[in-house]
Amino acid sequence: MEYFLRCYFEHFNALPRNSLHDRRKRRSMVDYISTLIEACSAVETDREETCRLAVLTIIRYHEEMRDSNNTVCMMGKYHNILYVAVRICYDWQLKDSGTVSLLLETIYQCEKTFERILIGAIFGNKAPHYIAGWKCDFDTQEENIRAVVYFIDKANTAGLELPFGSNEDEKLFRFIDLPIESCGKASAVKICIQLGLPNKLSIFLRFGAKILYDSTVFDYLLNRLLEFNHVYPYNLVSCLQLLLRVVPVIKVDGVSDEDDDKVLLKDVVQGKYNDLVEDGVLPLSRCGFTPPELKHLCRCCVRERLWENYQLPNGIRSLPVPESLWRYLDILED
């Protein structure tokens, strides 16, 4: 497999620098390499290994071109070829998490973002062209979402964490939590909340996406709900309900995690969001009026342990708990 690809790369080197800018050209290359995988696997009888070798060969080629340019990625076709590998991984459903994680890490080293994978799933497959000037490698929004789920799962399985920020304030983030550069460095979760997309928010939260430990998410959503004067949109209420399933109590501006006095949270809620409490949109047990339910606290604790071990959501079904609790732990019901 590697030999055939190396022969192909000799021809590829002579192509123009922008030869893979067009999505159709990338798709043509994907089809060609998929044909090679099909042919080689017919002889070697192991499609998984053949696909893995194809992806690794593409990664090595990118690294060789980068090293020949003083370890700086030349971008253009030399970088876009990585998105050919992205499509191959998804099309063939490559199971080797280590190889998929290496591909994601290689992309991140050059771009410092995964917006080319995430934006299409959030906004639709036409949006990337207007936002960032490139066309999505997946045909429909549904396919984009399935691809994101695939890469989140592989990144979690491999325990992938990548640095983001300046040298003084650099932190490690998981794939799903990394800020998206072209969206004001907001995370996928924040964007879904701002747009009112509960179905996509549910996917990200199930796989362990964090709310990044600040109060702006809840403050933004609660203030948006207040704007509708007691006639609340279903999508925003659904987003709030999903968020309430993954935190013990809400986080609002003026109340930190270190505050032991829950009366402070109650006072803030009464002063700013009392209408939401009276209308039943904001449960009493999530905003300091009454203690959270023990069942809910256990869910938060179990999910936190699973998150620490990169086991969300797949590890839920391996827990020694009744099957009736699986959907509850997986925040699919309350």
Tab-separated table of C-alpha atoms in Angstrom:
chain	number	residue	atom	x	y	z
A	1	MET	CA	0.000	0.000	0.000
A	2	GLU	CA	2.727	2.436	0.957
A	3	TYR	CA	4.638	1.760	-2.263
A	4	PHE	CA	1.635	2.582	-4.459
A	5	LEU	CA	0.964	5.798	-2.560
A	6	ARG	CA	4.601	6.863	-2.787
A	7	CYS	CA	4.440	6.419	-6.552
A	8	TYR	CA	1.287	8.523	-6.602
A	9	PHE	CA	2.932	11.252	-4.521
A	10	GLU	CA	5.658	11.600	-7.156
A	11	HIS	CA	2.932	12.687	-9.559
A	12	PHE	CA	1.197	14.714	-6.819
A	13	ASN	CA	4.341	16.815	-6.227
A	14	ALA	CA	4.096	18.179	-9.776
A	15	LEU	CA	0.526	19.425	-9.319
A	16	PRO	CA	-0.207	23.132	-8.614
A	17	ARG	CA	-0.122	24.303	-5.023
A	18	ASN	CA	-3.892	24.890	-4.949
A	19	SER	CA	-4.750	21.568	-6.564
A	20	LEU	CA	-6.638	20.332	-3.481
A	21	HIS	CA	-8.424	23.578	-2.641
A	22	ASP	CA	-11.477	22.431	-4.585
A	23	ARG	CA	-13.532	19.873	-2.665
A	24	ARG	CA	-14.105	17.899	-5.869
A	25	LYS	CA	-10.355	17.429	-6.295
A	26	ARG	CA	-10.053	16.178	-2.727
A	27	ARG	CA	-12.954	13.806	-3.325
A	28	SER	CA	-11.306	12.533	-6.510
A	29	MET	CA	-8.147	11.785	-4.542
A	30	VAL	CA	-10.183	10.060	-1.835
A	31	ASP	CA	-11.814	7.857	-4.475
A	32	TYR	CA	-8.433	6.974	-5.972
A	33	ILE	CA	-6.879	6.028	-2.623
A	34	SER	CA	-10.026	4.094	-1.658
A	35	THR	CA	-9.645	2.092	-4.857
A	36	LEU	CA	-6.053	1.314	-3.883
A	37	ILE	CA	-7.195	0.234	-0.421
A	38	GLU	CA	-9.861	-1.997	-1.945
A	39	ALA	CA	-7.366	-3.582	-4.340
A	40	CYS	CA	-4.622	-4.082	-1.754
A	41	SER	CA	-6.990	-5.454	0.873
A	42	ALA	CA	-8.242	-8.021	-1.649
A	43	VAL	CA	-4.719	-9.434	-1.641
A	44	GLU	CA	-3.794	-8.859	1.995
A	45	THR	CA	-7.321	-9.666	3.297
A	46	ASP	CA	-7.127	-6.966	5.991
A	47	ARG	CA	-8.918	-3.735	5.122
A	48	GLU	CA	-8.319	-2.207	8.541
A	49	GLU	CA	-4.543	-2.566	8.290
A	50	THR	CA	-4.477	-1.400	4.659
A	51	CYS	CA	-6.512	1.691	5.520
A	52	ARG	CA	-4.293	2.391	8.528
A	53	LEU	CA	-1.165	2.198	6.357
A	54	ALA	CA	-2.732	4.573	3.820
A	55	VAL	CA	-3.501	7.166	6.497
A	56	LEU	CA	-0.055	6.828	8.089
A	57	THR	CA	1.603	7.232	4.685
A	58	ILE	CA	-0.298	10.476	4.099
A	59	ILE	CA	0.703	11.748	7.562
A	60	ARG	CA	4.359	10.879	6.917
A	61	TYR	CA	4.246	12.621	3.548
A	62	HIS	CA	2.889	15.767	5.203
A	63	GLU	CA	5.615	15.612	7.851
A	64	GLU	CA	8.328	15.183	5.212
A	65	MET	CA	7.091	18.241	3.294
A	66	ARG	CA	6.900	20.215	6.529
A	67	ASP	CA	10.412	19.199	7.587
A	68	SER	CA	11.759	20.202	4.173
A	69	ASN	CA	10.429	23.712	4.891
A	70	ASN	CA	12.171	24.167	8.268
A	71	THR	CA	9.340	22.404	10.149
A	72	VAL	CA	6.787	24.965	8.923
A	73	CYS	CA	3.749	23.576	7.112
A	74	MET	CA	3.614	24.838	3.523
A	75	MET	CA	-0.202	24.644	3.618
A	76	GLY	CA	-1.930	24.444	0.241
A	77	LYS	CA	-2.045	20.924	-1.172
A	78	TYR	CA	0.592	19.745	1.308
A	79	HIS	CA	-1.803	20.406	4.169
A	80	ASN	CA	-5.126	19.724	2.438
A	81	ILE	CA	-3.988	16.179	1.835
A	82	LEU	CA	-4.610	15.623	5.552
A	83	TYR	CA	-8.321	16.195	4.903
A	84	VAL	CA	-8.145	13.482	2.284
A	85	ALA	CA	-6.982	11.255	5.137
A	86	VAL	CA	-9.841	12.562	7.314
A	87	ARG	CA	-12.355	11.466	4.705
A	88	ILE	CA	-10.652	8.087	4.269
A	89	CYS	CA	-10.768	7.442	8.028
A	90	TYR	CA	-14.480	8.199	8.098
A	91	ASP	CA	-15.403	6.360	4.886
A	92	TRP	CA	-13.609	3.203	5.983
A	93	GLN	CA	-14.503	3.656	9.671
A	94	LEU	CA	-10.914	3.080	10.739
A	95	LYS	CA	-10.958	1.544	14.208
A	96	ASP	CA	-7.370	2.299	15.224
A	97	SER	CA	-7.820	5.235	17.608
A	98	GLY	CA	-4.083	5.857	17.771
A	99	THR	CA	-3.826	6.514	14.036
A	100	VAL	CA	-6.930	8.716	13.949
A	101	SER	CA	-5.653	10.638	16.983
A	102	LEU	CA	-2.270	11.139	15.290
A	103	LEU	CA	-4.044	12.550	12.242
A	104	LEU	CA	-6.033	14.979	14.390
A	105	GLU	CA	-2.903	16.026	16.266
A	106	THR	CA	-1.072	16.647	12.977
A	107	ILE	CA	-3.906	18.855	11.725
A	108	TYR	CA	-3.956	20.777	14.989
A	109	GLN	CA	-0.213	21.434	14.940
A	110	CYS	CA	-0.709	23.414	11.722
A	111	GLU	CA	-4.129	25.030	12.289
A	112	LYS	CA	-4.547	25.273	16.084
A	113	THR	CA	-8.234	24.533	15.587
A	114	PHE	CA	-10.594	21.824	14.322
A	115	GLU	CA	-13.052	24.218	12.743
A	116	ARG	CA	-12.938	22.422	9.381
A	117	ILE	CA	-14.374	19.356	11.067
A	118	LEU	CA	-16.746	21.061	13.511
A	119	ILE	CA	-18.275	24.012	11.634
A	120	GLY	CA	-20.107	21.885	9.086
A	121	ALA	CA	-21.745	19.850	11.844
A	122	ILE	CA	-22.917	22.937	13.728
A	123	PHE	CA	-23.943	25.331	10.942
A	124	GLY	CA	-24.510	23.010	7.992
A	125	ASN	CA	-22.290	21.880	5.149
A	126	LYS	CA	-22.693	25.144	3.182
A	127	ALA	CA	-21.702	27.437	6.050
A	128	PRO	CA	-17.912	26.800	5.992
A	129	HIS	CA	-17.684	28.370	2.520
A	130	TYR	CA	-19.149	31.640	3.805
A	131	ILE	CA	-17.385	31.593	7.174
A	132	ALA	CA	-13.891	30.471	6.240
A	133	GLY	CA	-13.781	30.273	2.423
A	134	TRP	CA	-13.524	26.502	2.019
A	135	LYS	CA	-16.106	23.848	1.257
A	136	CYS	CA	-16.926	20.993	3.588
A	137	ASP	CA	-15.629	17.506	2.805
A	138	PHE	CA	-18.925	15.904	3.825
A	139	ASP	CA	-22.046	16.014	1.696
A	140	THR	CA	-24.806	16.758	4.204
A	141	GLN	CA	-25.160	18.166	7.688
A	142	GLU	CA	-26.199	14.731	8.949
A	143	GLU	CA	-23.010	13.232	7.540
A	144	ASN	CA	-21.046	16.055	9.162
A	145	ILE	CA	-22.579	15.211	12.531
A	146	ARG	CA	-21.842	11.492	12.146
A	147	ALA	CA	-18.254	12.355	11.226
A	148	VAL	CA	-17.853	14.592	14.288
A	149	VAL	CA	-19.213	11.819	16.518
A	150	TYR	CA	-16.716	9.413	14.930
A	151	PHE	CA	-13.736	11.706	15.572
A	152	ILE	CA	-14.863	12.637	19.091
A	153	ASP	CA	-15.108	8.944	19.938
A	154	LYS	CA	-11.639	8.168	18.547
A	155	ALA	CA	-10.093	11.197	20.255
A	156	ASN	CA	-11.631	10.219	23.596
A	157	THR	CA	-10.538	6.599	23.227
A	158	ALA	CA	-6.969	7.749	22.571
A	159	GLY	CA	-7.091	10.254	25.450
A	160	LEU	CA	-6.223	13.113	23.096
A	161	GLU	CA	-5.555	16.468	24.788
A	162	LEU	CA	-4.082	19.453	22.978
A	163	PRO	CA	-2.726	22.820	24.196
A	164	PHE	CA	-4.491	26.097	23.468
A	165	GLY	CA	-3.660	29.632	24.522
A	166	SER	CA	-0.582	31.755	24.979
A	167	ASN	CA	2.591	30.437	26.575
A	168	GLU	CA	1.684	32.104	29.867
A	169	ASP	CA	-1.900	30.838	29.913
A	170	GLU	CA	-1.724	27.615	27.898
A	171	LYS	CA	-4.180	24.891	28.875
A	172	LEU	CA	-4.925	21.390	27.665
A	173	PHE	CA	-8.285	20.806	26.011
A	174	ARG	CA	-9.984	17.740	24.654
A	175	PHE	CA	-11.045	17.589	21.000
A	176	ILE	CA	-14.639	18.634	21.636
A	177	ASP	CA	-13.702	21.525	23.965
A	178	LEU	CA	-11.133	23.246	21.752
A	179	PRO	CA	-12.158	26.816	20.793
A	180	ILE	CA	-13.115	27.474	17.175
A	181	GLU	CA	-11.007	30.327	15.822
A	182	SER	CA	-13.442	31.657	13.211
A	183	CYS	CA	-16.287	31.746	15.765
A	184	GLY	CA	-14.670	34.105	18.244
A	185	LYS	CA	-12.790	31.258	19.933
A	186	ALA	CA	-16.036	29.897	21.331
A	187	SER	CA	-16.392	26.189	22.039
A	188	ALA	CA	-18.842	23.983	20.151
A	189	VAL	CA	-21.082	23.856	23.246
A	190	LYS	CA	-21.275	27.650	23.516
A	191	ILE	CA	-22.120	27.999	19.841
A	192	CYS	CA	-24.917	25.433	20.118
A	193	ILE	CA	-26.359	27.303	23.106
A	194	GLN	CA	-26.148	30.673	21.362
A	195	LEU	CA	-27.889	29.285	18.283
A	196	GLY	CA	-30.405	27.247	20.287
A	197	LEU	CA	-29.486	23.812	18.892
A	198	PRO	CA	-30.502	21.250	21.538
A	199	ASN	CA	-30.012	18.164	19.330
A	200	LYS	CA	-26.372	18.988	18.649
A	201	LEU	CA	-25.815	20.221	22.205
A	202	SER	CA	-27.040	16.844	23.441
A	203	ILE	CA	-24.431	15.035	21.333
A	204	PHE	CA	-21.555	17.167	22.592
A	205	LEU	CA	-22.621	16.973	26.246
A	206	ARG	CA	-23.089	13.194	26.064
A	207	PHE	CA	-19.477	12.849	24.921
A	208	GLY	CA	-18.287	14.924	27.868
A	209	ALA	CA	-18.016	18.451	26.492
A	210	LYS	CA	-17.447	20.885	29.326
A	211	ILE	CA	-19.137	24.221	29.946
A	212	LEU	CA	-15.615	25.466	30.730
A	213	TYR	CA	-16.392	26.231	34.333
A	214	ASP	CA	-17.723	29.755	33.839
A	215	SER	CA	-21.076	31.381	34.407
A	216	THR	CA	-21.458	33.090	31.044
A	217	VAL	CA	-23.223	30.104	29.465
A	218	PHE	CA	-26.033	30.028	32.019
A	219	ASP	CA	-26.262	33.815	32.300
A	220	TYR	CA	-26.544	34.129	28.531
A	221	LEU	CA	-29.209	31.430	28.229
A	222	LEU	CA	-31.280	32.618	31.201
A	223	ASN	CA	-31.177	36.219	30.007
A	224	ARG	CA	-32.267	35.117	26.530
A	225	LEU	CA	-35.235	33.287	28.037
A	226	LEU	CA	-36.268	36.391	29.988
A	227	GLU	CA	-36.493	38.332	26.723
A	228	PHE	CA	-39.500	36.272	25.590
A	229	ASN	CA	-41.835	37.526	28.346
A	230	HIS	CA	-43.123	34.184	29.683
A	231	VAL	CA	-43.562	32.629	26.201
A	232	TYR	CA	-40.414	30.534	26.048
A	233	PRO	CA	-39.053	28.972	22.828
A	234	TYR	CA	-38.868	25.194	22.959
A	235	ASN	CA	-35.299	25.027	21.656
A	236	LEU	CA	-33.890	27.358	24.342
A	237	VAL	CA	-35.780	25.564	27.117
A	238	SER	CA	-34.433	22.244	25.796
A	239	CYS	CA	-30.878	23.609	25.873
A	240	LEU	CA	-31.364	24.694	29.490
A	241	GLN	CA	-32.771	21.291	30.459
A	242	LEU	CA	-29.747	19.549	28.936
A	243	LEU	CA	-27.318	21.813	30.776
A	244	LEU	CA	-29.121	21.197	34.057
A	245	ARG	CA	-28.524	17.457	33.625
A	246	VAL	CA	-24.730	17.781	33.664
A	247	VAL	CA	-24.184	20.195	36.588
A	248	PRO	CA	-25.341	19.880	40.217
A	249	VAL	CA	-26.629	23.482	40.288
A	250	ILE	CA	-26.553	26.381	37.857
A	251	LYS	CA	-23.569	28.718	37.701
A	252	VAL	CA	-24.360	32.418	37.528
A	253	ASP	CA	-22.341	35.589	37.680
A	254	GLY	CA	-21.520	36.570	41.252
A	255	VAL	CA	-21.475	33.038	42.696
A	256	SER	CA	-18.260	31.018	42.464
A	257	ASP	CA	-17.745	27.293	42.952
A	258	GLU	CA	-15.931	28.034	46.218
A	259	ASP	CA	-18.970	29.691	47.780
A	260	ASP	CA	-20.390	27.337	50.415
A	261	ASP	CA	-23.330	29.598	51.167
A	262	LYS	CA	-26.093	28.390	48.827
A	263	VAL	CA	-28.245	31.279	50.050
A	264	LEU	CA	-26.079	33.510	47.862
A	265	LEU	CA	-27.129	31.582	44.745
A	266	LYS	CA	-30.760	31.758	45.830
A	267	ASP	CA	-30.529	35.520	46.313
A	268	VAL	CA	-28.974	36.025	42.863
A	269	VAL	CA	-31.653	33.885	41.211
A	270	GLN	CA	-34.447	35.686	43.061
A	271	GLY	CA	-33.068	39.024	41.989
A	272	LYS	CA	-32.502	38.241	38.304
A	273	TYR	CA	-34.388	35.100	37.266
A	274	ASN	CA	-37.369	34.847	39.570
A	275	ASP	CA	-39.786	34.802	36.610
A	276	LEU	CA	-38.124	31.652	35.284
A	277	VAL	CA	-38.462	29.992	38.689
A	278	GLU	CA	-42.133	30.933	39.027
A	279	ASP	CA	-42.869	29.660	35.505
A	280	GLY	CA	-41.206	26.323	36.259
A	281	VAL	CA	-38.501	26.773	33.640
A	282	LEU	CA	-35.757	26.852	36.269
A	283	PRO	CA	-36.253	24.026	38.836
A	284	LEU	CA	-36.015	24.920	42.511
A	285	SER	CA	-33.501	22.114	43.094
A	286	ARG	CA	-31.012	23.586	40.587
A	287	CYS	CA	-30.877	27.175	41.793
A	288	GLY	CA	-30.384	27.082	45.557
A	289	PHE	CA	-34.021	27.007	46.768
A	290	THR	CA	-33.958	23.302	47.625
A	291	PRO	CA	-31.082	20.755	47.646
A	292	PRO	CA	-30.473	18.882	44.367
A	293	GLU	CA	-31.908	15.349	44.223
A	294	LEU	CA	-29.531	12.631	45.396
A	295	LYS	CA	-30.130	10.725	42.164
A	296	HIS	CA	-29.032	13.758	40.147
A	297	LEU	CA	-25.927	14.334	42.298
A	298	CYS	CA	-24.971	10.684	41.783
A	299	ARG	CA	-25.367	11.112	38.034
A	300	CYS	CA	-23.054	14.119	38.058
A	301	CYS	CA	-20.483	12.249	40.127
A	302	VAL	CA	-20.585	9.108	37.967
A	303	ARG	CA	-20.297	11.125	34.759
A	304	GLU	CA	-17.342	13.049	36.172
A	305	ARG	CA	-15.487	9.800	36.940
A	306	LEU	CA	-16.279	8.457	33.471
A	307	TRP	CA	-15.105	11.728	31.926
A	308	GLU	CA	-11.792	11.518	33.790
A	309	ASN	CA	-11.254	8.060	32.296
A	310	TYR	CA	-12.368	9.032	28.751
A	311	GLN	CA	-15.353	6.692	28.990
A	312	LEU	CA	-18.265	8.977	28.076
A	313	PRO	CA	-20.725	7.878	26.885
A	314	ASN	CA	-19.650	4.341	25.891
A	315	GLY	CA	-18.549	3.356	29.383
A	316	ILE	CA	-22.038	3.868	30.824
A	317	ARG	CA	-23.249	0.485	29.570
A	318	SER	CA	-20.352	-1.287	31.274
A	319	LEU	CA	-21.309	0.015	34.723
A	320	PRO	CA	-22.783	-2.438	37.272
A	321	VAL	CA	-26.108	-0.561	37.394
A	322	PRO	CA	-29.610	-1.511	36.208
A	323	GLU	CA	-30.221	-0.972	32.496
A	324	SER	CA	-33.062	1.359	33.421
A	325	LEU	CA	-30.435	3.888	34.594
A	326	TRP	CA	-28.397	3.894	31.386
A	327	ARG	CA	-30.467	6.547	29.629
A	328	TYR	CA	-30.564	8.637	32.803
A	329	LEU	CA	-26.773	8.576	33.119
A	330	ASP	CA	-26.468	9.307	29.428
A	331	ILE	CA	-28.578	12.484	29.927
A	332	LEU	CA	-31.154	11.154	27.455
A	333	GLU	CA	-33.932	11.467	30.023
A	334	ASP	CA	-34.561	13.061	33.388
